[in-house]
PDB file of C-alpha atoms in Angstrom:
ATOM      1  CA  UNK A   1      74.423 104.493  75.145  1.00 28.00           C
ATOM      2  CA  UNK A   2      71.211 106.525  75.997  1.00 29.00           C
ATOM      3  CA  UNK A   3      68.753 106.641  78.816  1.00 32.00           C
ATOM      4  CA  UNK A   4      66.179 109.698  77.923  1.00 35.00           C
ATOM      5  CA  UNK A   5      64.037 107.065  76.742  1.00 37.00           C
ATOM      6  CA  UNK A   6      60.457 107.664  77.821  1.00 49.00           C
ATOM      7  CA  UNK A   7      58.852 105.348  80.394  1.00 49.00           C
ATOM      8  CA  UNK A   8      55.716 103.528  79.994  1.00 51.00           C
ATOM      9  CA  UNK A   9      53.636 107.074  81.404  1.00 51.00           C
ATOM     10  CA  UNK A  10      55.403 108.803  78.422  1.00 57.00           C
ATOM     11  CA  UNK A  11      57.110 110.843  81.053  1.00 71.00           C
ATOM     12  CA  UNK A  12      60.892 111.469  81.376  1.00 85.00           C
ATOM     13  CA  UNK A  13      62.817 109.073  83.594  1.00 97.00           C
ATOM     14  CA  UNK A  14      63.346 110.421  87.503  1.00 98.00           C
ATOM     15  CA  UNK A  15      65.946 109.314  89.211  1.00 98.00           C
ATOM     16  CA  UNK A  16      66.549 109.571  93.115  1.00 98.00           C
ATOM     17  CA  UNK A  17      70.252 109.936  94.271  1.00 98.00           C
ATOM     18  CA  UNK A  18      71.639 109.940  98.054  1.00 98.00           C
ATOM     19  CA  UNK A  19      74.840 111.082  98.551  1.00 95.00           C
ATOM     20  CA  UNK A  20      74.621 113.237  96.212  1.00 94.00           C
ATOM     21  CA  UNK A  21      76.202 116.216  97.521  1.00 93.00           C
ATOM     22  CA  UNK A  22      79.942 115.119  97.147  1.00 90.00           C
ATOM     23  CA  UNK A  23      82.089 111.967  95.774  1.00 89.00           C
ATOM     24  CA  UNK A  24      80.773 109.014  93.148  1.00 93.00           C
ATOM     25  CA  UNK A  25      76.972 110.217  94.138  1.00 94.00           C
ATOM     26  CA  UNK A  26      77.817 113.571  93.201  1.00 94.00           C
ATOM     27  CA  UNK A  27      79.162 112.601  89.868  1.00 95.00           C
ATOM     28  CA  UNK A  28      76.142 109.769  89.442  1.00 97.00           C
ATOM     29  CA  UNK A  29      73.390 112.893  89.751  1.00 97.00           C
ATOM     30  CA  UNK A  30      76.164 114.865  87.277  1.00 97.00           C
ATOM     31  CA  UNK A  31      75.969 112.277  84.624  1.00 97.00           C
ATOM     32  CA  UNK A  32      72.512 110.645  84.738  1.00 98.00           C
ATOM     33  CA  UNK A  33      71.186 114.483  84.405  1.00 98.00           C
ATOM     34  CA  UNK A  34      73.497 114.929  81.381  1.00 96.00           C
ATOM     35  CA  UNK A  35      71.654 111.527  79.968  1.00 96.00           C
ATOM     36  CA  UNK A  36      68.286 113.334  80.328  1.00 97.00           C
ATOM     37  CA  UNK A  37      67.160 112.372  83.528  1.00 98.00           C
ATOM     38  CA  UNK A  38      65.174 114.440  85.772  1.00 98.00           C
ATOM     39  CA  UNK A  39      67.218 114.036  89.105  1.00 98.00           C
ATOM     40  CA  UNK A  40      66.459 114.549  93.251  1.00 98.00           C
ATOM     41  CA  UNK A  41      70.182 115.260  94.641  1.00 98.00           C
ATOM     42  CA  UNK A  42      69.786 114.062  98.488  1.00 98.00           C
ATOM     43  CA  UNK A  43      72.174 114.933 100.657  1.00 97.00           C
ATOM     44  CA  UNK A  44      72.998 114.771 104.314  1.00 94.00           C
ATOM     45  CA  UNK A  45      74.411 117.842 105.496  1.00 89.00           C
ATOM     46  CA  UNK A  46      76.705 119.652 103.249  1.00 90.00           C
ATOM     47  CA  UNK A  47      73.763 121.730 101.170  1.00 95.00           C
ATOM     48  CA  UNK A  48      76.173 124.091  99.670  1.00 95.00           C
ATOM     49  CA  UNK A  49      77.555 121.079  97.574  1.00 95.00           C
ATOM     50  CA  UNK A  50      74.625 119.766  96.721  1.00 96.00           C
ATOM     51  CA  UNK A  51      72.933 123.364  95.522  1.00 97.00           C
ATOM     52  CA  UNK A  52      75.699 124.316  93.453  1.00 95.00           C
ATOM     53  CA  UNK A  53      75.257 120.860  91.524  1.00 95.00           C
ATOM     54  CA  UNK A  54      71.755 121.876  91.090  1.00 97.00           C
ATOM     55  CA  UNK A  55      72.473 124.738  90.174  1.00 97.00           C
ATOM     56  CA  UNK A  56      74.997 123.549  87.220  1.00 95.00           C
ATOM     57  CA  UNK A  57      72.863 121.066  86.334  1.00 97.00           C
ATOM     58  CA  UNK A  58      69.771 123.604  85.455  1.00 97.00           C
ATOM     59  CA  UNK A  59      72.119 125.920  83.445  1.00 97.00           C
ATOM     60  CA  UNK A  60      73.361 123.172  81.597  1.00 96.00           C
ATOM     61  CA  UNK A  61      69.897 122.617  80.297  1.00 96.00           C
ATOM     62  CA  UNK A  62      68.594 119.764  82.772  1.00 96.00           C
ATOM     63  CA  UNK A  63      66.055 119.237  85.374  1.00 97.00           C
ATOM     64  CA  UNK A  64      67.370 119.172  89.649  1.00 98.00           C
ATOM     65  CA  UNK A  65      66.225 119.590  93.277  1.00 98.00           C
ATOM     66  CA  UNK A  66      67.708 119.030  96.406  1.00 98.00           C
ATOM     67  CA  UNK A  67      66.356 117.116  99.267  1.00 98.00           C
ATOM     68  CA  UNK A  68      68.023 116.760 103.067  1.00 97.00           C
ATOM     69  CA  UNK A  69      68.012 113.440 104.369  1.00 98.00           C
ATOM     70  CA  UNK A  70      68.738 110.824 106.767  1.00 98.00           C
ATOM     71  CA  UNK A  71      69.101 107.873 104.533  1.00 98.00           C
ATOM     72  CA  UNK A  72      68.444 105.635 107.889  1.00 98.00           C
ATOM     73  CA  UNK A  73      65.425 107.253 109.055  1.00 98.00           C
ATOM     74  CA  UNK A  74      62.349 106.111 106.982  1.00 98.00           C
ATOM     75  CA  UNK A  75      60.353 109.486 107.618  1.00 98.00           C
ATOM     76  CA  UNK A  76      62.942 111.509 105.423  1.00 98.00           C
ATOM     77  CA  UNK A  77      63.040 109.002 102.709  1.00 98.00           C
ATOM     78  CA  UNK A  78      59.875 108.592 103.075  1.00 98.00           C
ATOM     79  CA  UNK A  79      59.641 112.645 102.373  1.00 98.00           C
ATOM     80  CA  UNK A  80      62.186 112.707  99.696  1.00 98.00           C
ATOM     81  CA  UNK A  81      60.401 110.220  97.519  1.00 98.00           C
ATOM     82  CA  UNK A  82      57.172 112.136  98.086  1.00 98.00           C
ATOM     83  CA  UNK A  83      59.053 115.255  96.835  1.00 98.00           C
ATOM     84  CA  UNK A  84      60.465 112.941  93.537  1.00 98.00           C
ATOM     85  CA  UNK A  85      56.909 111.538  92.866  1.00 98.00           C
ATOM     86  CA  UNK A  86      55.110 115.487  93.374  1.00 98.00           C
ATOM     87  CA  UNK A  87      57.833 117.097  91.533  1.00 98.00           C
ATOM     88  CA  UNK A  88      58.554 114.980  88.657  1.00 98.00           C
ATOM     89  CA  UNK A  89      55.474 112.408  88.566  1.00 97.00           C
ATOM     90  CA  UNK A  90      57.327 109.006  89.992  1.00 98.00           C
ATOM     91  CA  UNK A  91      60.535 107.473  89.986  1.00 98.00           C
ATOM     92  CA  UNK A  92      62.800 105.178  87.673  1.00 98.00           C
ATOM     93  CA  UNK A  93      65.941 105.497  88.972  1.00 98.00           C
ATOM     94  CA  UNK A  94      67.337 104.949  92.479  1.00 98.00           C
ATOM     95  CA  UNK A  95      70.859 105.186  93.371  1.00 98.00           C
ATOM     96  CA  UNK A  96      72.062 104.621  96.902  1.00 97.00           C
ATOM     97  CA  UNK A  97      75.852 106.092  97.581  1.00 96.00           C
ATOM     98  CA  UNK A  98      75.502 107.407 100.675  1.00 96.00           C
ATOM     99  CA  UNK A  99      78.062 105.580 103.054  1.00 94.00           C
ATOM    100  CA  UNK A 100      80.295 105.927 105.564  1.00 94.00           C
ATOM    101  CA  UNK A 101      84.065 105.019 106.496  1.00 92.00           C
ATOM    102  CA  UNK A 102      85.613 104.570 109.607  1.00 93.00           C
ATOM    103  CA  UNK A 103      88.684 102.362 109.206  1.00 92.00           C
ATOM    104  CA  UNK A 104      90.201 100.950 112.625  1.00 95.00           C
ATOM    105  CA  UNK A 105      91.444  97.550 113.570  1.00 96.00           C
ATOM    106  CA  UNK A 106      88.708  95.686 114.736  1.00 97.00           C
ATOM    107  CA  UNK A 107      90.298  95.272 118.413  1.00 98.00           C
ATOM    108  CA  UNK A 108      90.682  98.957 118.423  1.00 97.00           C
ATOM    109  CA  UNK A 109      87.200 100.178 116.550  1.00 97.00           C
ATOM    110  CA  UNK A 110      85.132 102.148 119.206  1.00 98.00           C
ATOM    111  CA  UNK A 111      81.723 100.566 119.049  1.00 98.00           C
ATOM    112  CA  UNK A 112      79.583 103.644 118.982  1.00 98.00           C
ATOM    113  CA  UNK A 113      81.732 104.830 115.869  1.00 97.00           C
ATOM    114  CA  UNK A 114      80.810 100.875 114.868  1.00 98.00           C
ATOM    115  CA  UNK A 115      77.368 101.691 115.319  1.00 98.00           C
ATOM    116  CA  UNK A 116      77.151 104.885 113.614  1.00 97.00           C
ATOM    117  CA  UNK A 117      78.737 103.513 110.435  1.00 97.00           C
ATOM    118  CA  UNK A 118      76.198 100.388 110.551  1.00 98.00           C
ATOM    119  CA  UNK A 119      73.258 102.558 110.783  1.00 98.00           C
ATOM    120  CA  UNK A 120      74.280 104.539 107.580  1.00 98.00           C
ATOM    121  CA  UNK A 121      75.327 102.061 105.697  1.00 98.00           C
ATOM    122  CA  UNK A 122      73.387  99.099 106.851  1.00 98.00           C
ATOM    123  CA  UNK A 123      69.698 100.452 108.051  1.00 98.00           C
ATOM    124  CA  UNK A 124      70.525 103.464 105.120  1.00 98.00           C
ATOM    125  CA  UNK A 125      70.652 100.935 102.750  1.00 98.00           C
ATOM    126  CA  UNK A 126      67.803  99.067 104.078  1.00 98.00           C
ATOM    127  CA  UNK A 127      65.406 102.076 104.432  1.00 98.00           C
ATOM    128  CA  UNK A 128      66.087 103.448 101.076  1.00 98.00           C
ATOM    129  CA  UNK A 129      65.860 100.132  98.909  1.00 98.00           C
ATOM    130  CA  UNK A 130      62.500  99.641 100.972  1.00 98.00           C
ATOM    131  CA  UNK A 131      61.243 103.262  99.747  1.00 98.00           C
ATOM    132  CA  UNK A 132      62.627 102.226  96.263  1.00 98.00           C
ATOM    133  CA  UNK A 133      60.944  99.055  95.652  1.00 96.00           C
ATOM    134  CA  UNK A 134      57.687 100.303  96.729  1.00 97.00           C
ATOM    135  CA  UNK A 135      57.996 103.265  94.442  1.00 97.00           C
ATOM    136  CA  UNK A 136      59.539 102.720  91.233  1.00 98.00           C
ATOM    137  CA  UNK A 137      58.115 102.250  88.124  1.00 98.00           C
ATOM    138  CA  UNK A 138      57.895  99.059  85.503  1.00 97.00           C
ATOM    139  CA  UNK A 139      61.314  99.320  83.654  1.00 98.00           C
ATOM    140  CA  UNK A 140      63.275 100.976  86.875  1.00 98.00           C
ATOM    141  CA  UNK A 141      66.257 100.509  88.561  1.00 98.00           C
ATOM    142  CA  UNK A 142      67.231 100.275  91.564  1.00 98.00           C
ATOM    143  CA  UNK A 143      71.551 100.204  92.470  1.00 98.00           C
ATOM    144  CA  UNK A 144      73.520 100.171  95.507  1.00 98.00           C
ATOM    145  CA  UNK A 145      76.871 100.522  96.712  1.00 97.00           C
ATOM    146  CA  UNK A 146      79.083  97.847  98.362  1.00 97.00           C
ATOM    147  CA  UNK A 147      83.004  98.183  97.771  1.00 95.00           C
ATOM    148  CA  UNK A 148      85.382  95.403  96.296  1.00 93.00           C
ATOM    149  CA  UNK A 149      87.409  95.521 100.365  1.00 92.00           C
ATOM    150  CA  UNK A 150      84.575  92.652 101.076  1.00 95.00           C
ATOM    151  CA  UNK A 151      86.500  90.348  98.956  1.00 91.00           C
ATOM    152  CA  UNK A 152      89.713  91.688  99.141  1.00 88.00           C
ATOM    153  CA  UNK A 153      90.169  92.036 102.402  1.00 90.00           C
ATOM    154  CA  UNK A 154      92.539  95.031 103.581  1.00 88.00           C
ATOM    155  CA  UNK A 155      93.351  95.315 107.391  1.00 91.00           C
ATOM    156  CA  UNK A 156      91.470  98.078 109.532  1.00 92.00           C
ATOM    157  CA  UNK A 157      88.208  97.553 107.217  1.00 93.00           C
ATOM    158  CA  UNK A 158      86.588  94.828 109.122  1.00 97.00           C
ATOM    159  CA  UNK A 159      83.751  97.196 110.188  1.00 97.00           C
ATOM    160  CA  UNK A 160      83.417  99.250 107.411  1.00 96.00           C
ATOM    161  CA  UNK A 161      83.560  95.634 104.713  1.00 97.00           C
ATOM    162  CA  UNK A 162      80.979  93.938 107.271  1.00 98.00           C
ATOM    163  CA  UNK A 163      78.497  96.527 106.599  1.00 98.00           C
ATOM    164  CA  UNK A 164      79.226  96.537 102.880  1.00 98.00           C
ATOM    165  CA  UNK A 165      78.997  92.170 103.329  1.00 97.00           C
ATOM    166  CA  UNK A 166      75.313  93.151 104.425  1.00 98.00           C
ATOM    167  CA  UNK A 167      74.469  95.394 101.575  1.00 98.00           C
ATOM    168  CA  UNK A 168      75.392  92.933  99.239  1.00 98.00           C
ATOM    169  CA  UNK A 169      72.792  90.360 100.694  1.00 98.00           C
ATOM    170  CA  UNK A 170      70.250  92.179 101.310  1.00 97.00           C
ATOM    171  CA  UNK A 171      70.344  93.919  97.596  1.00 97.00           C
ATOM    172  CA  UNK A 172      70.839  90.373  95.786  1.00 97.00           C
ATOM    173  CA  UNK A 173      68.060  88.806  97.818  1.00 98.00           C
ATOM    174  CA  UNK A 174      65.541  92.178  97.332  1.00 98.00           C
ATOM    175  CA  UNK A 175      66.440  91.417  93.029  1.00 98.00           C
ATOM    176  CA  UNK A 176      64.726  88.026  93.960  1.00 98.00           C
ATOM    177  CA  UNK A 177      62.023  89.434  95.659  1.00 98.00           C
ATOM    178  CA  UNK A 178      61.221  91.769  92.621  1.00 97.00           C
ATOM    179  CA  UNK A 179      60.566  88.914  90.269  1.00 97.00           C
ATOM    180  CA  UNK A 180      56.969  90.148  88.379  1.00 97.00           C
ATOM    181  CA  UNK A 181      57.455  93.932  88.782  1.00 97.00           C
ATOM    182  CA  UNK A 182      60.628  94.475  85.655  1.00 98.00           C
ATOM    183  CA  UNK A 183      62.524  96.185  88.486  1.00 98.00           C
ATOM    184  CA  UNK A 184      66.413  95.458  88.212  1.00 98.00           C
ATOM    185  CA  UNK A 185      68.379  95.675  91.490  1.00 98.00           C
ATOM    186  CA  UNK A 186      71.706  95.187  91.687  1.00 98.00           C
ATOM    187  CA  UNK A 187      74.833  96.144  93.690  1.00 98.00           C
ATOM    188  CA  UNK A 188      78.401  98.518  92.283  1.00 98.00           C
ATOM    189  CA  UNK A 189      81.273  97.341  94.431  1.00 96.00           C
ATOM    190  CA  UNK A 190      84.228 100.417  93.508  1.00 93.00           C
ATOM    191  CA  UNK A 191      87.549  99.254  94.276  1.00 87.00           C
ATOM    192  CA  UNK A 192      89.855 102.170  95.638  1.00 83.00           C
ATOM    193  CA  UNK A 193      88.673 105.459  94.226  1.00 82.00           C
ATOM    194  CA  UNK A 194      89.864 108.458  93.945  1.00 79.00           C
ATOM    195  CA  UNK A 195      87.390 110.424  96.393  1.00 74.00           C
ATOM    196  CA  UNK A 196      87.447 112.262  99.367  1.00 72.00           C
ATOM    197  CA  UNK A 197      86.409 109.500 101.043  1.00 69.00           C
ATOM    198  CA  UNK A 198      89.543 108.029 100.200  1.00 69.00           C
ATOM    199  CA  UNK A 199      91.867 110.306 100.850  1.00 74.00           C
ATOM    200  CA  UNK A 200      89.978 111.508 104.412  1.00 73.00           C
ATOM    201  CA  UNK A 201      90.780 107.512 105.234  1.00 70.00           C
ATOM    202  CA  UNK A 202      94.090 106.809 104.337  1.00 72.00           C
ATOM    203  CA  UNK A 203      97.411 108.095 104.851  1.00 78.00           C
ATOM    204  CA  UNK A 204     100.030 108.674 101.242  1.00 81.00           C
ATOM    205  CA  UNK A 205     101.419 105.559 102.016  1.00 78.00           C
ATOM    206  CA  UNK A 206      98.277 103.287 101.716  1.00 77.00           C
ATOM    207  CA  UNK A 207      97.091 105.721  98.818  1.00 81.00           C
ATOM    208  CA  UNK A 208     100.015 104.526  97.339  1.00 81.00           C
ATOM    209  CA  UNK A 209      99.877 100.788  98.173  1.00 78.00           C
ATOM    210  CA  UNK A 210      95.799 100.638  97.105  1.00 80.00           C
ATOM    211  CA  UNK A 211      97.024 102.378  92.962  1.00 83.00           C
ATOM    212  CA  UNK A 212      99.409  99.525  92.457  1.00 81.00           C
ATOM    213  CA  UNK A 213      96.965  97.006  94.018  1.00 82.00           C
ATOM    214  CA  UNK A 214      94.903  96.581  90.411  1.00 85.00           C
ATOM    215  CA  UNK A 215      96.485  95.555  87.269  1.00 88.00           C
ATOM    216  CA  UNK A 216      95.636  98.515  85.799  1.00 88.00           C
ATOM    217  CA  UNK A 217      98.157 100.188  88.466  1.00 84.00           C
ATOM    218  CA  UNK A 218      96.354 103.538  89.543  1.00 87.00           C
ATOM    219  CA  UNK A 219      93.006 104.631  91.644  1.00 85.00           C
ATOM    220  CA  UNK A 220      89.785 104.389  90.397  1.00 85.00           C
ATOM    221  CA  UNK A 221      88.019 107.519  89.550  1.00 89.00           C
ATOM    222  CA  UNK A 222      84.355 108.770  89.939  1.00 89.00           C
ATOM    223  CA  UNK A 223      83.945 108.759  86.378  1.00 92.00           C
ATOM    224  CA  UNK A 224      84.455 104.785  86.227  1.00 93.00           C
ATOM    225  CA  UNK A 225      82.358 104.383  88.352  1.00 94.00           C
ATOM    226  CA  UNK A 226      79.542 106.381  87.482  1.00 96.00           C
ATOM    227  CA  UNK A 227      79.792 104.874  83.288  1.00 96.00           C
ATOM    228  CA  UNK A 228      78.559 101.423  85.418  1.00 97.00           C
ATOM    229  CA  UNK A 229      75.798 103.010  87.143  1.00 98.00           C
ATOM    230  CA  UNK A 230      74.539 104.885  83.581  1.00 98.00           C
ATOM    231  CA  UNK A 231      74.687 101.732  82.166  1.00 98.00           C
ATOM    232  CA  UNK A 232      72.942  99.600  84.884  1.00 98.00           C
ATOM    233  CA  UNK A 233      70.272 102.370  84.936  1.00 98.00           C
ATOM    234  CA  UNK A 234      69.501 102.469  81.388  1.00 97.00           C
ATOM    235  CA  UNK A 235      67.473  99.979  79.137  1.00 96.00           C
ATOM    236  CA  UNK A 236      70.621  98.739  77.357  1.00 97.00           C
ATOM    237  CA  UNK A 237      71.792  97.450  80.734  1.00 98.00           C
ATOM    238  CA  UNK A 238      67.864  96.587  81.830  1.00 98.00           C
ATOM    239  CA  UNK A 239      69.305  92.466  81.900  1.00 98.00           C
ATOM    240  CA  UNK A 240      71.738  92.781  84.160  1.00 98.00           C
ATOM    241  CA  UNK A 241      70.027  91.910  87.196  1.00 98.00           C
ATOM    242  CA  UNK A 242      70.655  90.559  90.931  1.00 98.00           C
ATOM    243  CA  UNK A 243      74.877  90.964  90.179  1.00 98.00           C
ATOM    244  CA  UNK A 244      77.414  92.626  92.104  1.00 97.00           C
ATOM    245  CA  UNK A 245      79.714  94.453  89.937  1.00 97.00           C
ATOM    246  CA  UNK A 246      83.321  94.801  91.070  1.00 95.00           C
ATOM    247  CA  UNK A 247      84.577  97.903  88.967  1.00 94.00           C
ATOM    248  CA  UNK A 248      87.897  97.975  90.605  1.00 91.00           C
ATOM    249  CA  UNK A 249      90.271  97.925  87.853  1.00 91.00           C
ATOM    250  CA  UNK A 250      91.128  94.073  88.398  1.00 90.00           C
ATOM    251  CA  UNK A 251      92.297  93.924  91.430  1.00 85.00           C
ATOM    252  CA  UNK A 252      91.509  90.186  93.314  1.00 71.00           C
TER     253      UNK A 252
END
């Protein structure tokens, strides 16, 4: 599978990638600049991360910036796909994994840590779909993240699933909204995988209990993750449109 095919400019593909400093974003930039793509690395706050990826990325041959963002604050994106289009000439590619986990019991979940999470993951999502659909090219792609928890429904996620609940609609109502414009949008819902992001959340116990939770009896890992967003971002995968993909190994 390949997705260094030209676009309809005859310029390489672009893609834009929050989160992109650590976890499945990290790997997402990794791979879709191995594929040929020209790729914008946005991160929040850890820039050392997300410079050394750039950094491997050019001296393996491919094409990276960085950009610092606030995924819910329109003026950054609005920045960072400025800096895509001036850089690279315009964008095919958008990949939204920047989230954020808080896991409490809903009678104990402090609200401001309630409201915190919700503006990343709900108004993030929100802001940078809005920046993506009004950028991207014929023949782009445009992919969120939403996590498998919203159907399977572990205690002390109810905050952290509702927000994912609300990606999922908005994304799968947006791949409506697209109809005319050969944009796909669609929506990668990981079960548990093996990311810091994990781990920061959950004690060995629950680590354990979430591996045998999937037939396939172990965590996920970036790297299954990131062979569904290659495909969903390349031409061969160009039909799969207005889904939500549950890569979690099987687990129900």
């Amino acid at each position: 599978m390949s997705i260094t095919t030209d676009n309809e400019s005859g310029q390489a593909r672009v893609a834009v990638i929050t989160g992109g400093s650590r976890g499945i974003g990290n790997q997402v930039a990794r791979k879709l600049a191995a594929e040929g793509l020209a790729v914008v690395v946005v991160y929040g706050g850890n820039k050392a991360a997300a410079d050394d990826t750039v950094k491997e990325i050019r001296e393996a041959g491919g094409q990276a910036i960085t950009a610092q963002a606030d995924v819910a604050d329109e003026n950054d994106m609005a920045a960072v796909f400025d800096l895509a289009e001036q850089t690279f000439g315009g964008i095919d590619v958008v990949v939204n994994a920047a989230g954020r986990m808080v896991l409490s019991t809903l009678a104990e979940l402090d609200l401001k840590v309630l409201d915190e999470m919700h503006r990343t993951n709900i108004r993030g999502t929100f802001v940078v779909s809005q920046q993506a659909v009004r950028r991207l090219r014929p023949g782009g792609a445009l992919i969120n993240f939403s996590s498998s928890v919203v159907g399977l429904a572990f205690p002390r996620y109810s905050g952290y699933a509702a927000s994912k609940g609300a990606v999922e609609a908005m994304t799968l109502i947006l791949a409506r909204e697209m109809r005319g414009r050969d944009i796909t949008v669609n929506v990668v819902a990981p079960g548990p995988t093996a990311t810091d992001l994990l781990y920061d959340n959950n004690t060995e116990e629950n680590l354990t209990r979430l591996a045998a939770a999937p037939p396939l009896e172990r965590l996920g890992t970036a790297e299954d993750i990131t062979a569904v967003v290659a495909f969903l971002a390349s031409h061969e995968g160009h039909w799969v449109n207005g889904q939500v993909i549950r890569a979690n190994g099987g687990a129900i």
